[in-house]
PDB file of C-alpha atoms in Angstrom:
ATOM      1  CA  GLU A   1      81.914 124.438 105.588  1.00 57.00           C
ATOM      2  CA  ALA A   2      79.749 121.327 105.570  1.00 78.00           C
ATOM      3  CA  GLY A   3      81.610 118.034 105.608  1.00 94.00           C
ATOM      4  CA  VAL A   4      81.212 114.896 103.545  1.00 97.00           C
ATOM      5  CA  ALA A   5      77.806 113.323 104.121  1.00 97.00           C
ATOM      6  CA  GLN A   6      77.019 109.627 103.860  1.00 98.00           C
ATOM      7  CA  SER A   7      73.927 107.526 104.310  1.00 97.00           C
ATOM      8  CA  PRO A   8      72.881 105.214 105.707  1.00 97.00           C
ATOM      9  CA  ARG A   9      75.186 105.045 108.728  1.00 97.00           C
ATOM     10  CA  TYR A  10      74.449 101.391 109.396  1.00 97.00           C
ATOM     11  CA  LYS A  11      73.080  98.573 107.266  1.00 98.00           C
ATOM     12  CA  ILE A  12      72.498  94.911 107.969  1.00 98.00           C
ATOM     13  CA  ILE A  13      71.653  92.613 105.070  1.00 98.00           C
ATOM     14  CA  GLU A  14      71.724  88.920 104.305  1.00 98.00           C
ATOM     15  CA  LYS A  15      74.211  87.472 101.857  1.00 97.00           C
ATOM     16  CA  ARG A  16      73.125  87.607  98.235  1.00 97.00           C
ATOM     17  CA  GLN A  17      71.025  90.723  98.896  1.00 98.00           C
ATOM     18  CA  SER A  18      71.851  94.077  97.358  1.00 98.00           C
ATOM     19  CA  VAL A  19      72.696  97.359  99.072  1.00 98.00           C
ATOM     20  CA  ALA A  20      73.441 100.924  98.031  1.00 98.00           C
ATOM     21  CA  PHE A  21      75.367 103.685  99.766  1.00 98.00           C
ATOM     22  CA  TRP A  22      75.135 107.397  99.074  1.00 98.00           C
ATOM     23  CA  CYS A  23      77.756 110.116  99.395  1.00 98.00           C
ATOM     24  CA  ASN A  24      77.585 113.887  99.100  1.00 97.00           C
ATOM     25  CA  PRO A  25      81.064 115.427  98.930  1.00 97.00           C
ATOM     26  CA  ILE A  26      82.181 118.859 100.045  1.00 96.00           C
ATOM     27  CA  SER A  27      80.938 121.487  97.626  1.00 95.00           C
ATOM     28  CA  GLY A  28      83.482 122.277  94.945  1.00 94.00           C
ATOM     29  CA  HIS A  29      85.549 119.134  95.436  1.00 96.00           C
ATOM     30  CA  ALA A  30      86.320 117.577  92.077  1.00 96.00           C
ATOM     31  CA  THR A  31      87.702 114.271  93.347  1.00 96.00           C
ATOM     32  CA  LEU A  32      85.613 111.683  95.147  1.00 97.00           C
ATOM     33  CA  TYR A  33      86.811 108.387  96.614  1.00 97.00           C
ATOM     34  CA  TRP A  34      85.167 105.253  97.957  1.00 98.00           C
ATOM     35  CA  TYR A  35      87.205 103.220 100.428  1.00 98.00           C
ATOM     36  CA  GLN A  36      86.515  99.886 102.102  1.00 98.00           C
ATOM     37  CA  GLN A  37      87.811  99.587 105.664  1.00 96.00           C
ATOM     38  CA  ILE A  38      87.718  96.105 107.118  1.00 95.00           C
ATOM     39  CA  LEU A  39      87.991  95.928 110.918  1.00 92.00           C
ATOM     40  CA  GLY A  40      91.592  96.298 112.026  1.00 90.00           C
ATOM     41  CA  GLN A  41      92.870  97.399 108.613  1.00 93.00           C
ATOM     42  CA  GLY A  42      93.580 100.628 106.820  1.00 94.00           C
ATOM     43  CA  PRO A  43      91.180 102.043 104.222  1.00 96.00           C
ATOM     44  CA  LYS A  44      91.492 100.401 100.809  1.00 96.00           C
ATOM     45  CA  LEU A  45      90.628 102.464  97.750  1.00 96.00           C
ATOM     46  CA  LEU A  46      87.805 100.946  95.700  1.00 97.00           C
ATOM     47  CA  ILE A  47      87.199 103.688  93.152  1.00 97.00           C
ATOM     48  CA  GLN A  48      88.262 107.266  92.474  1.00 96.00           C
ATOM     49  CA  PHE A  49      86.282 109.796  90.455  1.00 96.00           C
ATOM     50  CA  GLN A  50      87.503 113.040  88.927  1.00 94.00           C
ATOM     51  CA  ASN A  51      84.329 115.057  88.371  1.00 93.00           C
ATOM     52  CA  ASN A  52      82.020 112.440  86.837  1.00 88.00           C
ATOM     53  CA  GLY A  53      84.721 110.270  85.283  1.00 93.00           C
ATOM     54  CA  VAL A  54      86.412 107.208  86.788  1.00 94.00           C
ATOM     55  CA  VAL A  55      90.192 107.574  87.087  1.00 92.00           C
ATOM     56  CA  ASP A  56      90.926 104.401  89.045  1.00 92.00           C
ATOM     57  CA  ASP A  57      88.774 101.368  89.794  1.00 94.00           C
ATOM     58  CA  SER A  58      91.493  98.733  89.734  1.00 92.00           C
ATOM     59  CA  GLN A  59      90.550  97.378  93.175  1.00 93.00           C
ATOM     60  CA  LEU A  60      86.787  97.394  92.678  1.00 96.00           C
ATOM     61  CA  PRO A  61      85.311  93.852  92.442  1.00 96.00           C
ATOM     62  CA  LYS A  62      83.403  94.678  89.309  1.00 95.00           C
ATOM     63  CA  ASP A  63      81.429  91.451  89.252  1.00 96.00           C
ATOM     64  CA  ARG A  64      79.461  92.657  92.287  1.00 97.00           C
ATOM     65  CA  PHE A  65      80.357  96.294  92.987  1.00 98.00           C
ATOM     66  CA  SER A  66      79.365  99.303  90.914  1.00 98.00           C
ATOM     67  CA  ALA A  67      79.608 103.034  91.476  1.00 98.00           C
ATOM     68  CA  GLU A  68      78.562 106.160  89.702  1.00 96.00           C
ATOM     69  CA  ARG A  69      78.899 109.891  90.139  1.00 96.00           C
ATOM     70  CA  LEU A  70      76.291 111.462  87.954  1.00 83.00           C
ATOM     71  CA  LYS A  71      76.663 115.211  87.336  1.00 87.00           C
ATOM     72  CA  GLY A  72      80.007 115.132  89.136  1.00 86.00           C
ATOM     73  CA  VAL A  73      78.569 115.719  92.597  1.00 93.00           C
ATOM     74  CA  ASP A  74      76.818 112.960  94.591  1.00 96.00           C
ATOM     75  CA  SER A  75      77.884 109.370  94.262  1.00 98.00           C
ATOM     76  CA  THR A  76      76.383 105.966  94.930  1.00 98.00           C
ATOM     77  CA  LEU A  77      78.154 102.665  95.558  1.00 98.00           C
ATOM     78  CA  LYS A  78      76.202  99.454  95.061  1.00 98.00           C
ATOM     79  CA  ILE A  79      76.903  95.862  95.996  1.00 98.00           C
ATOM     80  CA  GLN A  80      74.908  93.117  94.301  1.00 97.00           C
ATOM     81  CA  PRO A  81      74.939  90.363  95.457  1.00 97.00           C
ATOM     82  CA  ALA A  82      76.624  90.851  98.825  1.00 97.00           C
ATOM     83  CA  LYS A  83      78.989  88.304 100.339  1.00 97.00           C
ATOM     84  CA  LEU A  84      79.946  87.782 103.970  1.00 97.00           C
ATOM     85  CA  GLU A  85      83.421  89.207 103.284  1.00 97.00           C
ATOM     86  CA  ASP A  86      81.874  92.522 102.235  1.00 98.00           C
ATOM     87  CA  SER A  87      81.204  93.303 105.904  1.00 98.00           C
ATOM     88  CA  ALA A  88      83.177  96.491 106.480  1.00 97.00           C
ATOM     89  CA  VAL A  89      82.898 100.249 106.854  1.00 97.00           C
ATOM     90  CA  TYR A  90      82.526 102.019 103.519  1.00 98.00           C
ATOM     91  CA  LEU A  91      84.105 105.451 103.636  1.00 97.00           C
ATOM     92  CA  CYS A  92      83.529 108.194 101.133  1.00 98.00           C
ATOM     93  CA  ALA A  93      86.099 110.981 100.876  1.00 97.00           C
ATOM     94  CA  SER A  94      86.541 114.051  98.721  1.00 97.00           C
ATOM     95  CA  SER A  95      89.335 116.454  97.886  1.00 96.00           C
ATOM     96  CA  LEU A  96      89.664 119.672  95.927  1.00 95.00           C
ATOM     97  CA  GLN A  97      91.617 117.841  93.241  1.00 92.00           C
ATOM     98  CA  ALA A  98      93.455 114.538  92.926  1.00 90.00           C
ATOM     99  CA  GLY A  99      96.982 114.334  94.259  1.00 89.00           C
ATOM    100  CA  GLU A 100      98.543 116.227  97.139  1.00 87.00           C
ATOM    101  CA  TYR A 101      95.321 117.608  98.529  1.00 91.00           C
ATOM    102  CA  GLU A 102      93.799 116.738 101.866  1.00 93.00           C
ATOM    103  CA  GLN A 103      91.142 114.070 101.650  1.00 95.00           C
ATOM    104  CA  TYR A 104      88.127 114.738 103.850  1.00 96.00           C
ATOM    105  CA  PHE A 105      86.307 111.631 104.981  1.00 97.00           C
ATOM    106  CA  GLY A 106      82.648 111.102 105.661  1.00 97.00           C
ATOM    107  CA  PRO A 107      81.396 109.247 108.760  1.00 95.00           C
ATOM    108  CA  GLY A 108      81.166 105.964 106.868  1.00 96.00           C
ATOM    109  CA  THR A 109      78.523 103.291 106.448  1.00 97.00           C
ATOM    110  CA  ARG A 110      78.972 100.186 108.569  1.00 97.00           C
ATOM    111  CA  LEU A 111      77.764  97.192 106.549  1.00 98.00           C
ATOM    112  CA  THR A 112      77.132  93.844 108.167  1.00 98.00           C
ATOM    113  CA  VAL A 113      76.374  90.903 105.892  1.00 98.00           C
ATOM    114  CA  THR A 114      74.853  87.882 107.672  1.00 97.00           C
TER     115      THR A 114
ATOM    116  CA  GLY B   1     101.291  99.003  92.798  1.00 83.00           C
ATOM    117  CA  GLU B   2     102.335 100.733  95.991  1.00 89.00           C
ATOM    118  CA  ASN B   3     102.739  98.737  99.220  1.00 93.00           C
ATOM    119  CA  VAL B   4     102.869 100.488 102.600  1.00 96.00           C
ATOM    120  CA  GLU B   5     103.916  98.652 105.735  1.00 97.00           C
ATOM    121  CA  GLN B   6     103.356 100.149 109.193  1.00 98.00           C
ATOM    122  CA  HIS B   7     104.843  99.229 112.579  1.00 97.00           C
ATOM    123  CA  PRO B   8     104.067  98.652 115.353  1.00 97.00           C
ATOM    124  CA  SER B   9     100.450  97.541 115.187  1.00 97.00           C
ATOM    125  CA  THR B  10      99.915  98.491 118.845  1.00 98.00           C
ATOM    126  CA  LEU B  11     101.821 100.934 121.029  1.00 98.00           C
ATOM    127  CA  SER B  12     101.279 101.822 124.680  1.00 98.00           C
ATOM    128  CA  VAL B  13     103.086 104.743 126.285  1.00 98.00           C
ATOM    129  CA  GLN B  14     102.850 106.607 129.557  1.00 98.00           C
ATOM    130  CA  GLU B  15     101.383 110.074 129.464  1.00 98.00           C
ATOM    131  CA  GLY B  16     104.134 112.580 128.763  1.00 98.00           C
ATOM    132  CA  ASP B  17     106.362 110.087 126.952  1.00 98.00           C
ATOM    133  CA  SER B  18     107.057 110.127 123.213  1.00 98.00           C
ATOM    134  CA  ALA B  19     105.569 107.787 120.626  1.00 98.00           C
ATOM    135  CA  VAL B  20     107.084 106.829 117.273  1.00 98.00           C
ATOM    136  CA  ILE B  21     105.304 105.039 114.431  1.00 98.00           C
ATOM    137  CA  LYS B  22     107.204 103.887 111.352  1.00 98.00           C
ATOM    138  CA  CYS B  23     106.167 103.184 107.774  1.00 98.00           C
ATOM    139  CA  THR B  24     107.940 101.932 104.685  1.00 98.00           C
ATOM    140  CA  TYR B  25     106.801 102.221 101.101  1.00 96.00           C
ATOM    141  CA  SER B  26     107.742 100.405  97.921  1.00 95.00           C
ATOM    142  CA  ASP B  27     107.159 102.840  95.035  1.00 92.00           C
ATOM    143  CA  SER B  28     110.067 105.243  94.651  1.00 91.00           C
ATOM    144  CA  ALA B  29     107.758 107.532  92.631  1.00 90.00           C
ATOM    145  CA  SER B  30     105.578 108.196  95.717  1.00 92.00           C
ATOM    146  CA  ASN B  31     105.941 111.854  96.655  1.00 91.00           C
ATOM    147  CA  TYR B  32     103.334 112.713  99.276  1.00 94.00           C
ATOM    148  CA  PHE B  33     102.894 111.091 102.677  1.00 97.00           C
ATOM    149  CA  PRO B  34      99.960 112.023 104.920  1.00 97.00           C
ATOM    150  CA  TRP B  35      99.161 110.732 108.390  1.00 98.00           C
ATOM    151  CA  TYR B  36      95.591 110.236 109.545  1.00 98.00           C
ATOM    152  CA  LYS B  37      94.197 109.829 113.053  1.00 97.00           C
ATOM    153  CA  GLN B  38      91.047 107.777 113.568  1.00 95.00           C
ATOM    154  CA  GLU B  39      89.335 107.753 116.934  1.00 95.00           C
ATOM    155  CA  LEU B  40      87.055 104.852 117.764  1.00 91.00           C
ATOM    156  CA  GLY B  41      83.940 104.969 115.601  1.00 89.00           C
ATOM    157  CA  LYS B  42      84.983 108.231 113.953  1.00 91.00           C
ATOM    158  CA  ARG B  43      86.216 109.197 110.505  1.00 93.00           C
ATOM    159  CA  PRO B  44      89.934 109.432 109.671  1.00 94.00           C
ATOM    160  CA  GLN B  45      91.299 112.977 109.938  1.00 95.00           C
ATOM    161  CA  LEU B  46      94.534 114.360 108.544  1.00 96.00           C
ATOM    162  CA  ILE B  47      96.974 115.398 111.256  1.00 97.00           C
ATOM    163  CA  ILE B  48     100.151 116.109 109.288  1.00 97.00           C
ATOM    164  CA  ASP B  49     101.641 115.454 105.876  1.00 96.00           C
ATOM    165  CA  ILE B  50     105.033 115.700 104.188  1.00 96.00           C
ATOM    166  CA  ARG B  51     106.141 116.047 100.605  1.00 92.00           C
ATOM    167  CA  SER B  52     109.144 114.317  99.112  1.00 88.00           C
ATOM    168  CA  ASN B  53     111.171 117.522  98.763  1.00 87.00           C
ATOM    169  CA  VAL B  54     111.181 117.955 102.559  1.00 86.00           C
ATOM    170  CA  GLY B  55     112.972 115.814 105.133  1.00 92.00           C
ATOM    171  CA  GLU B  56     111.098 116.853 108.250  1.00 95.00           C
ATOM    172  CA  LYS B  57     107.984 118.764 109.213  1.00 95.00           C
ATOM    173  CA  LYS B  58     106.750 119.807 112.660  1.00 97.00           C
ATOM    174  CA  ASP B  59     103.420 120.978 113.999  1.00 95.00           C
ATOM    175  CA  GLN B  60     103.462 121.576 117.750  1.00 96.00           C
ATOM    176  CA  ARG B  61     103.823 118.138 119.392  1.00 97.00           C
ATOM    177  CA  ILE B  62     103.718 116.219 116.117  1.00 98.00           C
ATOM    178  CA  ALA B  63     106.554 115.747 113.642  1.00 98.00           C
ATOM    179  CA  VAL B  64     107.092 113.617 110.577  1.00 98.00           C
ATOM    180  CA  THR B  65     110.409 112.607 109.047  1.00 97.00           C
ATOM    181  CA  LEU B  66     111.049 111.211 105.584  1.00 97.00           C
ATOM    182  CA  ASN B  67     114.016 109.242 104.276  1.00 95.00           C
ATOM    183  CA  LYS B  68     113.545 108.919 100.506  1.00 94.00           C
ATOM    184  CA  THR B  69     116.652 106.809 100.032  1.00 94.00           C
ATOM    185  CA  ALA B  70     115.487 104.191 102.494  1.00 95.00           C
ATOM    186  CA  LYS B  71     111.843 104.692 101.533  1.00 96.00           C
ATOM    187  CA  HIS B  72     110.583 105.123 105.046  1.00 95.00           C
ATOM    188  CA  PHE B  73     108.838 107.821 107.022  1.00 97.00           C
ATOM    189  CA  SER B  74     107.936 108.161 110.676  1.00 98.00           C
ATOM    190  CA  LEU B  75     105.462 109.967 112.914  1.00 98.00           C
ATOM    191  CA  HIS B  76     106.735 111.354 116.204  1.00 98.00           C
ATOM    192  CA  ILE B  77     104.399 112.513 118.968  1.00 98.00           C
ATOM    193  CA  THR B  78     106.012 114.183 121.972  1.00 98.00           C
ATOM    194  CA  GLU B  79     104.509 114.837 125.407  1.00 98.00           C
ATOM    195  CA  THR B  80     101.690 112.407 124.716  1.00 98.00           C
ATOM    196  CA  GLN B  81      98.280 113.013 126.258  1.00 97.00           C
ATOM    197  CA  PRO B  82      95.329 110.647 126.793  1.00 96.00           C
ATOM    198  CA  GLU B  83      93.474 112.352 123.933  1.00 96.00           C
ATOM    199  CA  ASP B  84      96.229 111.185 121.589  1.00 98.00           C
ATOM    200  CA  SER B  85      94.871 107.639 122.034  1.00 98.00           C
ATOM    201  CA  ALA B  86      93.571 106.535 118.617  1.00 98.00           C
ATOM    202  CA  VAL B  87      94.511 104.528 115.542  1.00 97.00           C
ATOM    203  CA  TYR B  88      97.076 106.242 113.341  1.00 98.00           C
ATOM    204  CA  PHE B  89      97.421 105.465 109.622  1.00 98.00           C
ATOM    205  CA  CYS B  90     100.260 106.401 107.326  1.00 98.00           C
ATOM    206  CA  ALA B  91      99.712 106.618 103.588  1.00 97.00           C
ATOM    207  CA  ALA B  92     101.660 107.153 100.386  1.00 96.00           C
ATOM    208  CA  LEU B  93     100.499 108.835  97.178  1.00 94.00           C
ATOM    209  CA  SER B  94     101.469 107.216  93.893  1.00 88.00           C
ATOM    210  CA  GLY B  95     100.204 105.941  90.607  1.00 79.00           C
ATOM    211  CA  SER B  96      98.901 107.612  87.493  1.00 74.00           C
ATOM    212  CA  ALA B  97      95.589 108.313  89.235  1.00 73.00           C
ATOM    213  CA  ARG B  98      97.421 109.782  92.248  1.00 85.00           C
ATOM    214  CA  GLN B  99      95.793 107.432  94.702  1.00 91.00           C
ATOM    215  CA  LEU B 100      96.574 106.900  98.391  1.00 94.00           C
ATOM    216  CA  THR B 101      97.696 103.542  99.726  1.00 95.00           C
ATOM    217  CA  PHE B 102      97.248 103.241 103.490  1.00 96.00           C
ATOM    218  CA  GLY B 103      99.208 101.295 106.053  1.00 97.00           C
ATOM    219  CA  SER B 104      97.480  98.826 108.340  1.00 96.00           C
ATOM    220  CA  GLY B 105      97.309 101.220 111.290  1.00 97.00           C
ATOM    221  CA  THR B 106      98.814 101.594 114.776  1.00 98.00           C
ATOM    222  CA  GLN B 107      96.620 101.547 117.858  1.00 98.00           C
ATOM    223  CA  LEU B 108      98.225 104.087 120.212  1.00 98.00           C
ATOM    224  CA  THR B 109      97.179 103.989 123.853  1.00 98.00           C
ATOM    225  CA  VAL B 110      98.380 106.718 126.196  1.00 98.00           C
ATOM    226  CA  LEU B 111      98.186 105.547 129.790  1.00 96.00           C
ATOM    227  CA  PRO B 112      97.431 108.238 132.401  1.00 90.00           C
TER     228      PRO B 112
END
């Protein structure tokens, strides 16, 4: 089966610019996650979708980050405006359902903010 | 919310030796504990998981143990090989949204 797809793989922007990431989960997976992984740290959950609804966005900096999952399939994560501390790898993952199901990760987007 | 602490942050072992990585968690309601392996520049991949109704689980050279009373769980890798070199993350599942909280990772290096 095809894995989780993400694009772009790399992005370099200047601070205060905006950027968007795209994720296509595994077909049939109801739950989609966006994680931020700063170098040397574990992934930190930013937002979790169940189909097209948000079930947890408690760690999403809502003043600059937004995400949507229209039609319950693909998802986009946007940062506007970017700050230097947003430099990280943004990982998308999906699972059949929320809970005790394996999360399959995409290759990630490495964002560098200068 | 849940807090997961992982030790050590780096671990070097000789090929063929065993490696042990330990994690503690704070939320007694957490009931699922996966371990992920992340090779340099690659995506995290699940290698083993354990549920709270089980004390130990084995899969070939990998085993995980869980002590619910003490709120800690450990990853054991026996007969280590150079291809085991990677960063390993533990995680705990909790919360109303059933979200994973990850540890900070352990860089395992297996020396030939």
